[in-house]
Tab-separated table of C-alpha atoms in Angstrom:
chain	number	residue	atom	x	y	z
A	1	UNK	CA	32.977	-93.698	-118.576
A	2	UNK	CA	34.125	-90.241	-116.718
A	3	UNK	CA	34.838	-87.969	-119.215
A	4	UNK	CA	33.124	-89.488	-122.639
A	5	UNK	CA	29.518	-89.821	-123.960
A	6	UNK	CA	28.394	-93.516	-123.603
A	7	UNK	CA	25.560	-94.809	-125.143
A	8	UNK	CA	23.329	-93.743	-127.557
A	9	UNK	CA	20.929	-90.719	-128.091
A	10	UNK	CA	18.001	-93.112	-128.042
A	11	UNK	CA	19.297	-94.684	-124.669
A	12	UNK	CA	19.564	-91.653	-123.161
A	13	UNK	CA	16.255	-90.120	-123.988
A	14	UNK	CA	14.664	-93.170	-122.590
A	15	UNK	CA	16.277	-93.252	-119.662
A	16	UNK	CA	15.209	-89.636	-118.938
A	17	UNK	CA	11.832	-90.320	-119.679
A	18	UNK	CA	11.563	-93.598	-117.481
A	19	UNK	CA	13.195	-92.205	-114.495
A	20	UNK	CA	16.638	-94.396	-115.045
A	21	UNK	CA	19.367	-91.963	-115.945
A	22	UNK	CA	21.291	-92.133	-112.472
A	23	UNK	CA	21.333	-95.757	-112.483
A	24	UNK	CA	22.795	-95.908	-115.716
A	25	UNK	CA	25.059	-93.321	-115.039
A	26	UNK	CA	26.233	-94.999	-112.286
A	27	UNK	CA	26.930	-98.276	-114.220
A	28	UNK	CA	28.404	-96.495	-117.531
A	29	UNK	CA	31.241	-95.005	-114.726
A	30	UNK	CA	31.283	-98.432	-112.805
A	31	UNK	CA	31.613	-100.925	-115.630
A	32	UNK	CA	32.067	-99.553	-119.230
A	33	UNK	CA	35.398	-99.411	-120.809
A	34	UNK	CA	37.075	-98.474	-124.114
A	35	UNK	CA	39.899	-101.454	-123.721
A	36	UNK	CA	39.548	-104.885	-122.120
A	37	UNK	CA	41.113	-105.291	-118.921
A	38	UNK	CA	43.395	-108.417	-117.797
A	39	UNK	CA	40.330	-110.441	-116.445
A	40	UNK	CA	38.277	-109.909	-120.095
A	41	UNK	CA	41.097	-111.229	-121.967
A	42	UNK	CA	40.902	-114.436	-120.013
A	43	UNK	CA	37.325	-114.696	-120.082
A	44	UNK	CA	37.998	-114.266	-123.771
A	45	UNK	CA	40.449	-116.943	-124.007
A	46	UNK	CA	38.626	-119.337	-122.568
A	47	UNK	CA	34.838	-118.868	-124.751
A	48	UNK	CA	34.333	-121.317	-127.331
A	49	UNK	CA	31.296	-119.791	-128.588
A	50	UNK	CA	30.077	-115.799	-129.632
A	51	UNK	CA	26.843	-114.480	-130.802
A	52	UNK	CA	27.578	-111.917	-133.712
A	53	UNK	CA	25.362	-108.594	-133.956
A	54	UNK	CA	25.960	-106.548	-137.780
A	55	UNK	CA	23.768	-104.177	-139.249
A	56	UNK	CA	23.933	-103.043	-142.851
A	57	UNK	CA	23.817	-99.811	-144.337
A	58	UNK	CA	20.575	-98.973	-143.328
A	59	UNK	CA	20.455	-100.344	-140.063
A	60	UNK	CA	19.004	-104.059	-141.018
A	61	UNK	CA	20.010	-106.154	-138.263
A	62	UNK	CA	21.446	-109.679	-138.584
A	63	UNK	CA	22.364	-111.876	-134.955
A	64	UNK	CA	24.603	-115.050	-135.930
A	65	UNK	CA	26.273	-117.690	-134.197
A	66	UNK	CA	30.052	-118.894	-133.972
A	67	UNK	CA	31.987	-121.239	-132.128
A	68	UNK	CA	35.432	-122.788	-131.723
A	69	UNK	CA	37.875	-124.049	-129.705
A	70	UNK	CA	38.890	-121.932	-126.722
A	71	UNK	CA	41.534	-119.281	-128.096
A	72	UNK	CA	39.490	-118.989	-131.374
A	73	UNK	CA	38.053	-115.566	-130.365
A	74	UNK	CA	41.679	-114.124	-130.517
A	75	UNK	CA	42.936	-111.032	-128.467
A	76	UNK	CA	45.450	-109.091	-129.968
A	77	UNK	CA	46.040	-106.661	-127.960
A	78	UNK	CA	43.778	-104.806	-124.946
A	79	UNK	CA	41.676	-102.801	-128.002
A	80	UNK	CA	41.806	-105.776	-130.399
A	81	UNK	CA	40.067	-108.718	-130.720
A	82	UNK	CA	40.137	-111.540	-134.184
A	83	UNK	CA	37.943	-114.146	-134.880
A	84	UNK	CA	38.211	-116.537	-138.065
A	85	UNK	CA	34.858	-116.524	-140.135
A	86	UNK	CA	34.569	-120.552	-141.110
A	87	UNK	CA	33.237	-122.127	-144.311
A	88	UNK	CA	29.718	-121.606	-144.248
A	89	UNK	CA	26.117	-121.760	-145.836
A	90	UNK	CA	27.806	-119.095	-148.538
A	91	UNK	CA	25.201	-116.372	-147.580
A	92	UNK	CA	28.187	-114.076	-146.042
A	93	UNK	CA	25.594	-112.464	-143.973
A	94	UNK	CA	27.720	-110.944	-141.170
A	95	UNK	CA	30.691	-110.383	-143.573
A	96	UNK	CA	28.445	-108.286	-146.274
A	97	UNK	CA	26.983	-105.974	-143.378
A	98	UNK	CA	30.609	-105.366	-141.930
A	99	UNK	CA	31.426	-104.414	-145.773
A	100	UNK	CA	28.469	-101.844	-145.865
A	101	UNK	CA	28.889	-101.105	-141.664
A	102	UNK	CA	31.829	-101.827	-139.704
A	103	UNK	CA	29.678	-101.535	-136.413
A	104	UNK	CA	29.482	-105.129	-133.960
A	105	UNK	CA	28.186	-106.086	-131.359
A	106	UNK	CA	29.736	-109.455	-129.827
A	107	UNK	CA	27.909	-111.091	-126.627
A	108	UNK	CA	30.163	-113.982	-125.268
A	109	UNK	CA	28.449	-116.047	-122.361
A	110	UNK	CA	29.640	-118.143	-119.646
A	111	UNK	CA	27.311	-120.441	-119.259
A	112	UNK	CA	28.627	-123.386	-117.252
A	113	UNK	CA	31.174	-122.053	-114.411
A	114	UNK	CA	30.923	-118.252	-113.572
A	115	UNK	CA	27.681	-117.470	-115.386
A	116	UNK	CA	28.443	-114.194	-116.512
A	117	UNK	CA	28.750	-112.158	-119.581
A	118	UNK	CA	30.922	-110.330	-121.685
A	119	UNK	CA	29.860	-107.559	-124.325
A	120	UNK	CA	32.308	-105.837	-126.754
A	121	UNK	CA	31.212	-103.214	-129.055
A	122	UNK	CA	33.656	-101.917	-131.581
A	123	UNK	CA	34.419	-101.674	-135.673
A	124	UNK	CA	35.149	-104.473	-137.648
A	125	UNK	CA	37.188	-105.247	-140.814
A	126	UNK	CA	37.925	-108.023	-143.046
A	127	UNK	CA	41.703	-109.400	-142.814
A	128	UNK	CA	42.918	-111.999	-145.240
A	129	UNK	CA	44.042	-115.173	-143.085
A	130	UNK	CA	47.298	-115.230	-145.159
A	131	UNK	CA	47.756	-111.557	-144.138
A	132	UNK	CA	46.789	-111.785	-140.112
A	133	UNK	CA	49.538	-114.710	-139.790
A	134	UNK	CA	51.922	-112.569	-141.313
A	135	UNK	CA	51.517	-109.682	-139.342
A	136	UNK	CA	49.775	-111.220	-135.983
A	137	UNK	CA	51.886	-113.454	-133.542
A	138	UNK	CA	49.907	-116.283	-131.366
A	139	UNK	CA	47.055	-116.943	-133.498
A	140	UNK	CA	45.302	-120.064	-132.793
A	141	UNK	CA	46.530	-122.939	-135.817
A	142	UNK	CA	43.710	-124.009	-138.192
A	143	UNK	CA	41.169	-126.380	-136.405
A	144	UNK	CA	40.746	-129.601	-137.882
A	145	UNK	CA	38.057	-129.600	-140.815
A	146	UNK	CA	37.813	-125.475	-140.497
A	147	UNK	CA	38.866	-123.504	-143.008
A	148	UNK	CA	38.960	-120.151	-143.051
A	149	UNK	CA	39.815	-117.178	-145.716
A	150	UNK	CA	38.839	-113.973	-143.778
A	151	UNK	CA	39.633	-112.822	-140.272
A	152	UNK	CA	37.199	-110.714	-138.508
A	153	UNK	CA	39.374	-107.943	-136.595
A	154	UNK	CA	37.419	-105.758	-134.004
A	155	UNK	CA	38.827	-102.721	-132.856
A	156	UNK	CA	36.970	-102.361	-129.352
A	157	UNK	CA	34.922	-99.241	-128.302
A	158	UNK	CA	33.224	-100.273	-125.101
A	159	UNK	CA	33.559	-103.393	-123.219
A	160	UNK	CA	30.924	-104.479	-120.080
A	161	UNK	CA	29.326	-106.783	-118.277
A	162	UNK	CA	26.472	-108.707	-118.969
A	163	UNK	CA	24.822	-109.838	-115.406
A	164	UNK	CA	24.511	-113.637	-114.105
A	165	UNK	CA	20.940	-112.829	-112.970
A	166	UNK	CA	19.037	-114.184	-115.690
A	167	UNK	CA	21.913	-116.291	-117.206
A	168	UNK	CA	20.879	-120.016	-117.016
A	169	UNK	CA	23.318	-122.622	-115.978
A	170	UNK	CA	24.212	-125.556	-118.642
A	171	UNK	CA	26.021	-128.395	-118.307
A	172	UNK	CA	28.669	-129.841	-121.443
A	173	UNK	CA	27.908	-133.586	-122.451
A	174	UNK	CA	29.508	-135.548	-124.706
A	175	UNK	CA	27.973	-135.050	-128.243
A	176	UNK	CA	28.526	-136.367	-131.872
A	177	UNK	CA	31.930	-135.667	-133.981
A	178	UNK	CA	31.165	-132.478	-135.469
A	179	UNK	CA	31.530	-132.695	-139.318
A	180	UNK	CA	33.140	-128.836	-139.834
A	181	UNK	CA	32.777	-127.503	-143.203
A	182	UNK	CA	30.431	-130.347	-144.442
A	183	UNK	CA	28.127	-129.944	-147.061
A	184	UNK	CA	26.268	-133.560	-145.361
A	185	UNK	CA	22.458	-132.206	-145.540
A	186	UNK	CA	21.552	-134.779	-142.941
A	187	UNK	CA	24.925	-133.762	-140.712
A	188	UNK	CA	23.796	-129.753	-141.062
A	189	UNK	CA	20.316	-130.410	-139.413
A	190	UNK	CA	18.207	-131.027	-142.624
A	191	UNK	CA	15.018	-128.694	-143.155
A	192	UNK	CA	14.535	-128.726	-139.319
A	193	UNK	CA	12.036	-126.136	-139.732
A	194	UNK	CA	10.682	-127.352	-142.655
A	195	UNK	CA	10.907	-124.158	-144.692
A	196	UNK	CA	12.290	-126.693	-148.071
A	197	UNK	CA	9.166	-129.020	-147.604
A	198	UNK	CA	6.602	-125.916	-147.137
A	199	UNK	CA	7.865	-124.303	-149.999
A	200	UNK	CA	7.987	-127.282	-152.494
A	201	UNK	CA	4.174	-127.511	-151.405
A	202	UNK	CA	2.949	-124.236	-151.818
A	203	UNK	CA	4.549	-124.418	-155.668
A	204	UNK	CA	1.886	-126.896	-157.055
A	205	UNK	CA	-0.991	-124.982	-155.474
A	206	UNK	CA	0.445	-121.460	-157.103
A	207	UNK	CA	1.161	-123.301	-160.070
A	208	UNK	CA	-2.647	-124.883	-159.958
A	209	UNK	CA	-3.960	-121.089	-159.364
């Protein structure tokens, strides 16, 4: 972006060292903004799912998942973007790192028609959903069997692109009813990965030792 620092210190150094610092220059003033322009906020409004980048206070990383109808990633305005944080496993992982470090990352992808990518770096803060609907006109009504107490509002810093290159195409099929907010262990996918089961194994053997 003409005129502003973008990036950080550690990008920069590496791209001096590796011989890239033109290139990025070049895409910094090509593609990086501090707002989102009128084709981002329909690629926006048309995502049903995010990935979620926080960091705590010192700088332990956490990537998460979240998903909605289309309009649930909510634009505001051009710097501001809201997102409703659903009922959960409890853990509040992305919430308790914005409450220690408002920095975010959020990566939405287009995966099925124009396979591209949108990333939007900013600051986050908690909003009470009672509060947002008060002062926030056109947010998407409460989804059927979502709940949700907190808001996540982001004011944006940079907005790109992410490039269709390497961005596999998928195709939507027809899947289950989705049982939001359940506490169903079978409907939530179980111990998948069989962390439970490993665990409950290892305790007789450290109990036998």
């Amino acid at each position: 972006m003409p005129g502003r620092h973008v990036g950080s210190d550690g990008e920069h150094e590496l791209q001096d060292t590796l011989g890239t610092a033109d290139r990025a220059a070049k895409f910094y003033d090509d593609q990086v903004i501090d707002y989102l322009n009128d084709t981002m906020v329909e690629f926006v409004a048309r995502m049903d799912m995010a990935f979620i980048s926080t960091a705590d206070a010192h700088g332990e990383c956490d990537a998460s998942f979240r998903s909605g109808s289309p309009g649930f990633l909510h634009v505001i305005d051009e710097r501001t973007i809201a997102y409703p944080e659903y009922r959960g496993n409890g853990v509040m992982a992305s919430l308790g790192n914005i409450l220690e470090n408002p920095h975010i990352g959020i990566l939405m992808i287009d995966f099925v028609r124009d396979l591209i990518g949108l990333h939007v770096n900013g600051k986050a803060r908690m909003v009470a959903e009672s509060e947002l609907r008060e002062t926030v006109d056109g947010l998407p009504p409460p989804e059927r069997g979502k709940t949700s107490q907190v808001w996540v509002v982001v004011d944006v810093e940079e907005a790109y692109i992410h490039c269709r290159k390497h961005i596999p195409q998928m195709v939507p099929v027809a899947r289950q009813q989705r049982e939001w907010g359940t506490d169903n262990i079978r409907a939530k996918g179980g111990d998948y990965f069989g962390v439970k089961s490993d665990k409950q194994a290892e305790e007789p053997a450290a109990q036998a030792s």
